[in-house]
PDB file of C-alpha atoms in Angstrom:
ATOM      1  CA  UNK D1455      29.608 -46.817 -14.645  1.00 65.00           C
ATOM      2  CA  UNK D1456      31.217 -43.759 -16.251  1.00 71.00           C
ATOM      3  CA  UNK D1457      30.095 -40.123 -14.950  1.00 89.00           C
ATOM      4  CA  UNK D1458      28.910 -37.235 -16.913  1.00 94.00           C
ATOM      5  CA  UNK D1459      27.890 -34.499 -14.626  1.00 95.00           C
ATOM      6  CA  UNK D1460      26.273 -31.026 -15.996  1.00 97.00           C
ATOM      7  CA  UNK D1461      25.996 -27.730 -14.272  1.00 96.00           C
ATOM      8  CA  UNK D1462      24.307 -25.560 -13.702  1.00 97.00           C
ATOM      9  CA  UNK D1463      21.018 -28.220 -12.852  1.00 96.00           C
ATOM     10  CA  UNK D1464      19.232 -24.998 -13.113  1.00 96.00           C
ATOM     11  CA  UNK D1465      19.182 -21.651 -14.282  1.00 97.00           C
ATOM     12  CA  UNK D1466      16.538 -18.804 -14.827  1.00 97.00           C
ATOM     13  CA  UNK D1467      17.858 -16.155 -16.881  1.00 96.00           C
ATOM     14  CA  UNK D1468      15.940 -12.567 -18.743  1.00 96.00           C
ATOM     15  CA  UNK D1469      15.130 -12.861 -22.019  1.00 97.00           C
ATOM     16  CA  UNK D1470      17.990 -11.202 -24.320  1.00 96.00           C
ATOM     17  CA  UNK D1471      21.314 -12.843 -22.292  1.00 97.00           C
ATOM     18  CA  UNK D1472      23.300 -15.860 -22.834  1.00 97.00           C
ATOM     19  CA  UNK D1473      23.384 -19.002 -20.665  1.00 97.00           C
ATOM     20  CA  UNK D1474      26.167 -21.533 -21.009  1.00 97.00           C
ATOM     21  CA  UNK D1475      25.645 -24.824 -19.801  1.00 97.00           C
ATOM     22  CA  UNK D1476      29.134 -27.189 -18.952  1.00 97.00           C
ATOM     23  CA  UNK D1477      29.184 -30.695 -19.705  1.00 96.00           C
ATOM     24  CA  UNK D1478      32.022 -32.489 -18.101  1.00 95.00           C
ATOM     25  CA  UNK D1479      33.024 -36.395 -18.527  1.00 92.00           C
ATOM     26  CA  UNK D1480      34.438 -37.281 -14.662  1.00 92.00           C
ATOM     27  CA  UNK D1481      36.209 -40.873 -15.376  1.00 88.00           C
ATOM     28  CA  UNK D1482      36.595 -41.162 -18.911  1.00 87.00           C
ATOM     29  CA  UNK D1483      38.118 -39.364 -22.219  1.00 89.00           C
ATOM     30  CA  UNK D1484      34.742 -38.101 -23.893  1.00 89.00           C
ATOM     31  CA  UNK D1485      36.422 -37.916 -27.640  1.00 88.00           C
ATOM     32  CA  UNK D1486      32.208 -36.893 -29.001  1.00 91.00           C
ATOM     33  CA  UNK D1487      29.691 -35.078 -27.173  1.00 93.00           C
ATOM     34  CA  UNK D1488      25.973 -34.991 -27.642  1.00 95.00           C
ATOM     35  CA  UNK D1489      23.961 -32.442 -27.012  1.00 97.00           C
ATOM     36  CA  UNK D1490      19.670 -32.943 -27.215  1.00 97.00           C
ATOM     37  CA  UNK D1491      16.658 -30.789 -26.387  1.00 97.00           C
ATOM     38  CA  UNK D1492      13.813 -32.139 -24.550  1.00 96.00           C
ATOM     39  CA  UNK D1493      10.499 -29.970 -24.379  1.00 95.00           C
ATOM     40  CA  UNK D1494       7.807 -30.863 -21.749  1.00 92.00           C
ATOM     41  CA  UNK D1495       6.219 -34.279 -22.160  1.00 90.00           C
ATOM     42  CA  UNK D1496       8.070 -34.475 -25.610  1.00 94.00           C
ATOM     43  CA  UNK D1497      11.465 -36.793 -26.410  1.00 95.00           C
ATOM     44  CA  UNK D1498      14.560 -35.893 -26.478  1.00 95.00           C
ATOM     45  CA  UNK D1499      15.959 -34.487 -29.909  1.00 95.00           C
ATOM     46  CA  UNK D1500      19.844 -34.271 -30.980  1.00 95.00           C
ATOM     47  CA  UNK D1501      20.853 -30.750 -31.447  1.00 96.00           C
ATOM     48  CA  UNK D1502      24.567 -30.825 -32.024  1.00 95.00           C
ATOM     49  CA  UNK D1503      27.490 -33.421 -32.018  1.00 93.00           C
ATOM     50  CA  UNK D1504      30.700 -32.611 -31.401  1.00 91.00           C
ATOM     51  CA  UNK D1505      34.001 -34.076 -31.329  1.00 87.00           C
ATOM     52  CA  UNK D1506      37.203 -33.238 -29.567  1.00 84.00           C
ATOM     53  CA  UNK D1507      39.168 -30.105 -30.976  1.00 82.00           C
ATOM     54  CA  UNK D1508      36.910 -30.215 -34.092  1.00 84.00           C
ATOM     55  CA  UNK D1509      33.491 -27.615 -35.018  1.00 88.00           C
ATOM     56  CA  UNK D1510      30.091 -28.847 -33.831  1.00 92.00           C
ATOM     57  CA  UNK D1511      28.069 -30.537 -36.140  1.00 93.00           C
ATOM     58  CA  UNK D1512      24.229 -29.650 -35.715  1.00 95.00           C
ATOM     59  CA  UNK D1513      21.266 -31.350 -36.816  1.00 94.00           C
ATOM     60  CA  UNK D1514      19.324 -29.929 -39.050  1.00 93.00           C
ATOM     61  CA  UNK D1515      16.844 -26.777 -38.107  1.00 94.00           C
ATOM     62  CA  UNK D1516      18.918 -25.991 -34.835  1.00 95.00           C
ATOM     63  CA  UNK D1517      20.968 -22.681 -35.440  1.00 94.00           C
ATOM     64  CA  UNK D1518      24.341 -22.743 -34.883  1.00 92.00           C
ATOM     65  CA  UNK D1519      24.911 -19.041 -33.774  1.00 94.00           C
ATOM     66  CA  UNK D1520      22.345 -19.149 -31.718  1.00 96.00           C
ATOM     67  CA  UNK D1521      23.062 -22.645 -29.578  1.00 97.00           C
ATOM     68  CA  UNK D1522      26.839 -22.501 -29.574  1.00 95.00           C
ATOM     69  CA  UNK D1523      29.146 -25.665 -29.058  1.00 94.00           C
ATOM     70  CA  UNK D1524      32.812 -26.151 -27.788  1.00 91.00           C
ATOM     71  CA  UNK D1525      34.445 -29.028 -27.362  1.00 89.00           C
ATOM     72  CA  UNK D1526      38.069 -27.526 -26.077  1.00 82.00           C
ATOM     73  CA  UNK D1527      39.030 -30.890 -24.353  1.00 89.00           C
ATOM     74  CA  UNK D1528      38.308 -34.468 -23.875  1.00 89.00           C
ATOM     75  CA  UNK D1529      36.654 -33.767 -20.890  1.00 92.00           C
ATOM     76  CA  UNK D1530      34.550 -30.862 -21.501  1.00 93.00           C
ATOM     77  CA  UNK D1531      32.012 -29.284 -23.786  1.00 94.00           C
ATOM     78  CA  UNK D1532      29.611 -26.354 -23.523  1.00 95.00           C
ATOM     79  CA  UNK D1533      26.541 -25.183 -24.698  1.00 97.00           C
ATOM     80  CA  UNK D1534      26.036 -21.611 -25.078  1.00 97.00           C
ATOM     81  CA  UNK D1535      22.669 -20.163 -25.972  1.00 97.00           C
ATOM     82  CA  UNK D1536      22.974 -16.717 -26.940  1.00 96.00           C
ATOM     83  CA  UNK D1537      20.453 -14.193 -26.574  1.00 96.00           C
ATOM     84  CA  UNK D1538      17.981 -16.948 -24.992  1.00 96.00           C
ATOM     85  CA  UNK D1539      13.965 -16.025 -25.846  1.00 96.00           C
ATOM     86  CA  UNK D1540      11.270 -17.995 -23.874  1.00 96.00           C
ATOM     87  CA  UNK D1541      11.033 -20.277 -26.527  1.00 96.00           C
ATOM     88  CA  UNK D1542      14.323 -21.455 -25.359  1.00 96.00           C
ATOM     89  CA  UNK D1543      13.291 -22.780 -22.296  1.00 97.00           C
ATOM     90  CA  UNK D1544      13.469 -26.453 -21.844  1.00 97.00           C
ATOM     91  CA  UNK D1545      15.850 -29.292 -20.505  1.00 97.00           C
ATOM     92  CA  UNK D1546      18.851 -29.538 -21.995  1.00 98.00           C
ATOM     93  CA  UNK D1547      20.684 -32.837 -21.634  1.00 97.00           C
ATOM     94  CA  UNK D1548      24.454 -33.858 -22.708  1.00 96.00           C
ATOM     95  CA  UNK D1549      25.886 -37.571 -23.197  1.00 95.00           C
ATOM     96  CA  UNK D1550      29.420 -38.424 -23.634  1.00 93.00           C
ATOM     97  CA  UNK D1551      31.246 -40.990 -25.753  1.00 89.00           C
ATOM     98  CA  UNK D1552      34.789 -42.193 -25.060  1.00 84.00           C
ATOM     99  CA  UNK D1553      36.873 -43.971 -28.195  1.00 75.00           C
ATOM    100  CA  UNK D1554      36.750 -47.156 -26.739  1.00 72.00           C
ATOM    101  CA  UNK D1555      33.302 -46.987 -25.233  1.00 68.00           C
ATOM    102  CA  UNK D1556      30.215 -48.611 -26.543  1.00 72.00           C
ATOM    103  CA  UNK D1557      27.285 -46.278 -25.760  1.00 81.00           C
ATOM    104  CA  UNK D1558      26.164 -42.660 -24.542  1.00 87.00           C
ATOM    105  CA  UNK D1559      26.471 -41.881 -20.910  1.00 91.00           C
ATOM    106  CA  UNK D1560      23.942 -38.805 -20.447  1.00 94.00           C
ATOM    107  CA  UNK D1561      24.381 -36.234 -18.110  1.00 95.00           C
ATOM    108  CA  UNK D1562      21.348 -35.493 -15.561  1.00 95.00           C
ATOM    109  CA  UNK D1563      19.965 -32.632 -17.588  1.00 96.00           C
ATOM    110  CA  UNK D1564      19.907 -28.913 -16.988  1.00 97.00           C
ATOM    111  CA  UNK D1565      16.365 -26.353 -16.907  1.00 97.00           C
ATOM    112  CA  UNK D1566      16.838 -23.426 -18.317  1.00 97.00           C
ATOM    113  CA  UNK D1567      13.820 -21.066 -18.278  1.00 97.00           C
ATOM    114  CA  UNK D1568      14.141 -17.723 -19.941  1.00 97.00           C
ATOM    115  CA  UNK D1569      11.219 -14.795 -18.658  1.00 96.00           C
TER     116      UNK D1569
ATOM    117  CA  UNK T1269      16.064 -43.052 -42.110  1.00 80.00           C
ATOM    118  CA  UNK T1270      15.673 -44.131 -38.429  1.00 88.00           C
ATOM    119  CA  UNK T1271      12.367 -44.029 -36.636  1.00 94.00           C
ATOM    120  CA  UNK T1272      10.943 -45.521 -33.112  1.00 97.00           C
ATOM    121  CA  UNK T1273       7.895 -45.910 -33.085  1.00 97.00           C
ATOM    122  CA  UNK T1274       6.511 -45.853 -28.785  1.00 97.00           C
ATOM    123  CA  UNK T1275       2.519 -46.610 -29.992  1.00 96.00           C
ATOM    124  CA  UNK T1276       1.459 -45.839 -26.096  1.00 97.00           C
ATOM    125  CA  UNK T1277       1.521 -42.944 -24.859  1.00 97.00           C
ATOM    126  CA  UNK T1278       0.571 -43.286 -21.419  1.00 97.00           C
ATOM    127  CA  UNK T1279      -0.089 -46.571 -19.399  1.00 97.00           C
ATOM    128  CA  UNK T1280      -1.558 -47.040 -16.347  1.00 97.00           C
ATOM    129  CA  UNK T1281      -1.709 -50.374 -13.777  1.00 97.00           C
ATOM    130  CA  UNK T1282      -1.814 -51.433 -10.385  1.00 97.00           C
ATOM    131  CA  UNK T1283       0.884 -52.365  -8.102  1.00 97.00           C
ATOM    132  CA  UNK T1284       1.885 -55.938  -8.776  1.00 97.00           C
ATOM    133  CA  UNK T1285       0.458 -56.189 -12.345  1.00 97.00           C
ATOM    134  CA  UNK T1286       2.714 -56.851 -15.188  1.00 98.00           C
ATOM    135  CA  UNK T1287       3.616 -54.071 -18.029  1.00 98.00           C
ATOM    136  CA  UNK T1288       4.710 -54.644 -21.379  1.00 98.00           C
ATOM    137  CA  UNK T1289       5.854 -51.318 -23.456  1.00 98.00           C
ATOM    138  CA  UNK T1290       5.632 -52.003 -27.067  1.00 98.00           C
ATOM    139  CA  UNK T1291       8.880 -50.235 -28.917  1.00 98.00           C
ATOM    140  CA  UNK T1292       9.213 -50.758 -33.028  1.00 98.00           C
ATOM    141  CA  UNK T1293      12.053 -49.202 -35.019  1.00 97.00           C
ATOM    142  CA  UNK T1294      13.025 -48.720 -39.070  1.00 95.00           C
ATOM    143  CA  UNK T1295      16.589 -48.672 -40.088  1.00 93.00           C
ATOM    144  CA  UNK T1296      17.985 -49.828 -42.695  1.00 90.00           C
ATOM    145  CA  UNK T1297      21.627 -50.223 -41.246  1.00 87.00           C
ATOM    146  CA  UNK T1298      22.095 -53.862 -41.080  1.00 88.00           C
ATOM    147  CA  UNK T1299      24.220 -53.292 -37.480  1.00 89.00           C
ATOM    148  CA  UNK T1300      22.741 -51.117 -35.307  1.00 92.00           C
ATOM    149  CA  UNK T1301      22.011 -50.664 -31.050  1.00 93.00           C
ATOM    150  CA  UNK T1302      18.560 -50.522 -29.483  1.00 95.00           C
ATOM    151  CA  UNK T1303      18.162 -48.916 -25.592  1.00 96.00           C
ATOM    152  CA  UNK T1304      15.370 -48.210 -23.403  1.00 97.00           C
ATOM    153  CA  UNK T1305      16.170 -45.881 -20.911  1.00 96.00           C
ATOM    154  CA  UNK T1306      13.807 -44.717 -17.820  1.00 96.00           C
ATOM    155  CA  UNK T1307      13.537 -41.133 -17.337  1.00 96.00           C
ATOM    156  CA  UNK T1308      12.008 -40.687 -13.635  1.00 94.00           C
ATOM    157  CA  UNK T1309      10.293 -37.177 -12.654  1.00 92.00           C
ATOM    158  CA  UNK T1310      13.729 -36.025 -12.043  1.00 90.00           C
ATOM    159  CA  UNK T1311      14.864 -35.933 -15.989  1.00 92.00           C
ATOM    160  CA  UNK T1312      17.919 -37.619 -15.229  1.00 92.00           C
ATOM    161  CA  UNK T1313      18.194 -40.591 -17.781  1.00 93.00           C
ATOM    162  CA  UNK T1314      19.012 -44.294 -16.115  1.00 92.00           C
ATOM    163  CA  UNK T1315      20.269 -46.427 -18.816  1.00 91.00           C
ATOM    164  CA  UNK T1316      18.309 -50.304 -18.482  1.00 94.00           C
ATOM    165  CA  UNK T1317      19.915 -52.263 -21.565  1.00 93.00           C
ATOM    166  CA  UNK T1318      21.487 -52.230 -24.779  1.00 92.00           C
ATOM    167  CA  UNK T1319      20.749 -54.602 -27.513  1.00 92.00           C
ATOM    168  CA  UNK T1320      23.170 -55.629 -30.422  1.00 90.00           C
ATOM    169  CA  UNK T1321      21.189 -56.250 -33.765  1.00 91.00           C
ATOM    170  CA  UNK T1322      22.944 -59.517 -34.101  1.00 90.00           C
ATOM    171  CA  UNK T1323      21.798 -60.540 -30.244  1.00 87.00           C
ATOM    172  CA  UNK T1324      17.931 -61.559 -30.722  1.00 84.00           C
ATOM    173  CA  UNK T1325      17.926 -63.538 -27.682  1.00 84.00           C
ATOM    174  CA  UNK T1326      15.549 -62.207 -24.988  1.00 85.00           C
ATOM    175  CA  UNK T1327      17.402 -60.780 -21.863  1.00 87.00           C
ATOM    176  CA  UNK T1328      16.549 -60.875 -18.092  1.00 89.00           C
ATOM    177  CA  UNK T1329      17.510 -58.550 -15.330  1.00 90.00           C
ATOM    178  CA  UNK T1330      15.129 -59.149 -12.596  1.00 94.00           C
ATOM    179  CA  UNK T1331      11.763 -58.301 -12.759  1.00 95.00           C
ATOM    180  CA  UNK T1332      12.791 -56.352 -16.041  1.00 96.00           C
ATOM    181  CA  UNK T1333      12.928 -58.481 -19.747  1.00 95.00           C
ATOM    182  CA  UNK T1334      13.087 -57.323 -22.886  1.00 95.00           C
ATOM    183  CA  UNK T1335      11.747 -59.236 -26.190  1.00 95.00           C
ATOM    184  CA  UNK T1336      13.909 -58.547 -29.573  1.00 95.00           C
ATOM    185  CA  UNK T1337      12.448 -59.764 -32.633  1.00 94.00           C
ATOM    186  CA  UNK T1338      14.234 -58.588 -35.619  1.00 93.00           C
ATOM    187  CA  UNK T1339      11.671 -59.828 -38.129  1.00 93.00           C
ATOM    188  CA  UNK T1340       9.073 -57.642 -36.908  1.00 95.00           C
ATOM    189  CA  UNK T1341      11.472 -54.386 -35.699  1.00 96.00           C
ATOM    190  CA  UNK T1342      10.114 -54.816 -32.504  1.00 96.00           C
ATOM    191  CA  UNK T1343      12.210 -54.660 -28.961  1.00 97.00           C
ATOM    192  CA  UNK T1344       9.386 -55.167 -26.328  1.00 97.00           C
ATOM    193  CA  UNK T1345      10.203 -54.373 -22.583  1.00 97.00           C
ATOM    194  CA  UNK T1346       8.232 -56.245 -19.999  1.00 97.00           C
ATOM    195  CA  UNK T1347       7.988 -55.393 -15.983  1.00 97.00           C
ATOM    196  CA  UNK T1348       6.526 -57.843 -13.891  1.00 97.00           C
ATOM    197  CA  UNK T1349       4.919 -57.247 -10.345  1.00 97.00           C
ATOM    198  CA  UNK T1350       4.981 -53.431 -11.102  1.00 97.00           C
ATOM    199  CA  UNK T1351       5.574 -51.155  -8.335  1.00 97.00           C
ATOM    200  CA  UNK T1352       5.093 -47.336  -7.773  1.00 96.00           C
ATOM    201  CA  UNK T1353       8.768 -46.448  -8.529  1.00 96.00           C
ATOM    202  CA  UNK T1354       8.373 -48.153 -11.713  1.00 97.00           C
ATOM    203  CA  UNK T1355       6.821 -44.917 -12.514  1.00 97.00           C
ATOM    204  CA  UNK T1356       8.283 -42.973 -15.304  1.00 97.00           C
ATOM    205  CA  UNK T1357       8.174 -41.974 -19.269  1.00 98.00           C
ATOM    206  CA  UNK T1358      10.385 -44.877 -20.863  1.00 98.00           C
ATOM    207  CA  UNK T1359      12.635 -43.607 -23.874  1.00 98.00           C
ATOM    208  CA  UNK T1360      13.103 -46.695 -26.550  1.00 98.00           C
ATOM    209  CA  UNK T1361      16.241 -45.582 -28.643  1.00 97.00           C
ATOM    210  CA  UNK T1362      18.209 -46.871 -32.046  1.00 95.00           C
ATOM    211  CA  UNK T1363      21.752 -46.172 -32.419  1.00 92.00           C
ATOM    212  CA  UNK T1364      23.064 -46.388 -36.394  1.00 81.00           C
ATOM    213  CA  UNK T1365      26.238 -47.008 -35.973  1.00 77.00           C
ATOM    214  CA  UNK T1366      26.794 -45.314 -39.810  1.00 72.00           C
ATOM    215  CA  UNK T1367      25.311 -42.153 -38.710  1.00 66.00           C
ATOM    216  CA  UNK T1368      27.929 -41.058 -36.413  1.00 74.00           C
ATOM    217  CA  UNK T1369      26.493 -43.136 -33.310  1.00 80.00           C
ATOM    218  CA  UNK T1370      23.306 -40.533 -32.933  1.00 88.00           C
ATOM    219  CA  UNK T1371      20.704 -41.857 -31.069  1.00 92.00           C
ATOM    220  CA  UNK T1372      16.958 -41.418 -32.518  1.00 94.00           C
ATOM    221  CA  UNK T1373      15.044 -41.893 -29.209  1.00 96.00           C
ATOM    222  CA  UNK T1374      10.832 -43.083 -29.603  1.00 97.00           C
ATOM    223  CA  UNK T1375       8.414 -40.276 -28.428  1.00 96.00           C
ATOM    224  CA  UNK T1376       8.205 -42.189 -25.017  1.00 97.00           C
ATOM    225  CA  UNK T1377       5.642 -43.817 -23.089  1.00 98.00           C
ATOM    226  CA  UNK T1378       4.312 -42.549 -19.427  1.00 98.00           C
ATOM    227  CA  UNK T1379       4.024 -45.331 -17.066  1.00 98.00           C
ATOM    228  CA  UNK T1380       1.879 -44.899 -14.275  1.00 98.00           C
ATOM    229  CA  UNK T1381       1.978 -47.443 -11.375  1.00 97.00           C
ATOM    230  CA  UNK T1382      -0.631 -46.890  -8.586  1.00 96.00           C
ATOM    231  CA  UNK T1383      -1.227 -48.535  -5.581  1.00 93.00           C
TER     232      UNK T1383
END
């Protein structure tokens, strides 16, 4: 099956500075990227979806200058969240779509826990 | 507006016995996807099936079937002969297919196998 690997797995940062998180597509041409939120022992939620050389599009309540999205190439996409608070902490988790593939392949997920 | 509907919460059994997690779903797309997914302790998402709304017939995959009935929005996923590494929180999802392929995931049910 097709690959979607993110990095870092995990990262522990100090409350005020940015973390970016890459999501790559290893086998296939990822033309939309999802991006979701999961908080402890909660479901995942969609933050953003973006597509190929175009702006984000984010759902609605998630701030866009504070989670930023780029989608520079059909391979990659990144999640930036700027001046990260502890509420930010949780487990981020990326999927990829390719034009001519049926469904989501998701990432393995990266913690990010902000002191 | 799409909504899945995961009734239990948390389910526990004993190795062997046989587990049926109850998924539901509103949509009023007339083509849409349904997924369950298994998230183990890890996070990591493992993909287990995807169902066409046009499919209803029930599917098979060794000890793992799933029951679609459309008439009651339902998409039922049955182990048999449990085991301990059934153990994890299973994600039902809907895919709209006119909503720009997002995926509305249930709030997830904890399955606990124990010997």
């Amino acid at each position: 099956g097709a690959v979607v690997s993110q990095h870092p797995s995990w990262v522990i940062c100090k409350s005020g500075t940015s973390v970016k998180i890459e999501c790559r597509s290893l086998d296939f041409q990822a033309t939309t990227m999802f991006w979701y939120r999961q908080f402890p022992k909660q479901s995942l939620m969609l933050m953003a979806t973006s597509n190929e050389g175009s702006k984000a599009t984010y759902e609605q309540g998630v701030e866009k200058d504070k989670f930023l999205i780029n989608h520079a190439s059909l391979t990659l996409s990144t999640l930036t969240v700027t001046s990260a608070h502890p509420e930010d902490s949780s487990f981020y988790i990326c999927s990829a779509r390719g034009q001519h593939r049926e469904t989501q392949y998701f990432g393995p997920g990266t913690r990010l826990l902000v002191l | 507006a799409q909504k899945v509907t995961q009734a239990q919460t948390e389910i526990s059994v004993v190795e062997k016995e046989d587990v049926t997690l109850d998924c539901v779903y509103e949509t009023r797309d007339t083509t849409y996807y349904l997924f369950w997914y298994k998230q183990p302790p890890s996070g990591e998402l493992v993909f287990l099936i995807r169902r066409n709304s046009f499919d209803e017939q029930n599917e098979i995959s060794g000890r793992y079937s799933w029951n679609f009935q459309k008439s009651t929005s339902s998409f039922n996923f049955t182990i048999t002969a449990s085991q301990v590494v059934d153990s994890a929180v299973y994600f039902c999802a809907l895919e709209h297919t006119g909503g720009g392929n997002k995926l509305t995931f249930g709030t997830g049910t904890q399955l606990k196998v124990e010997l």
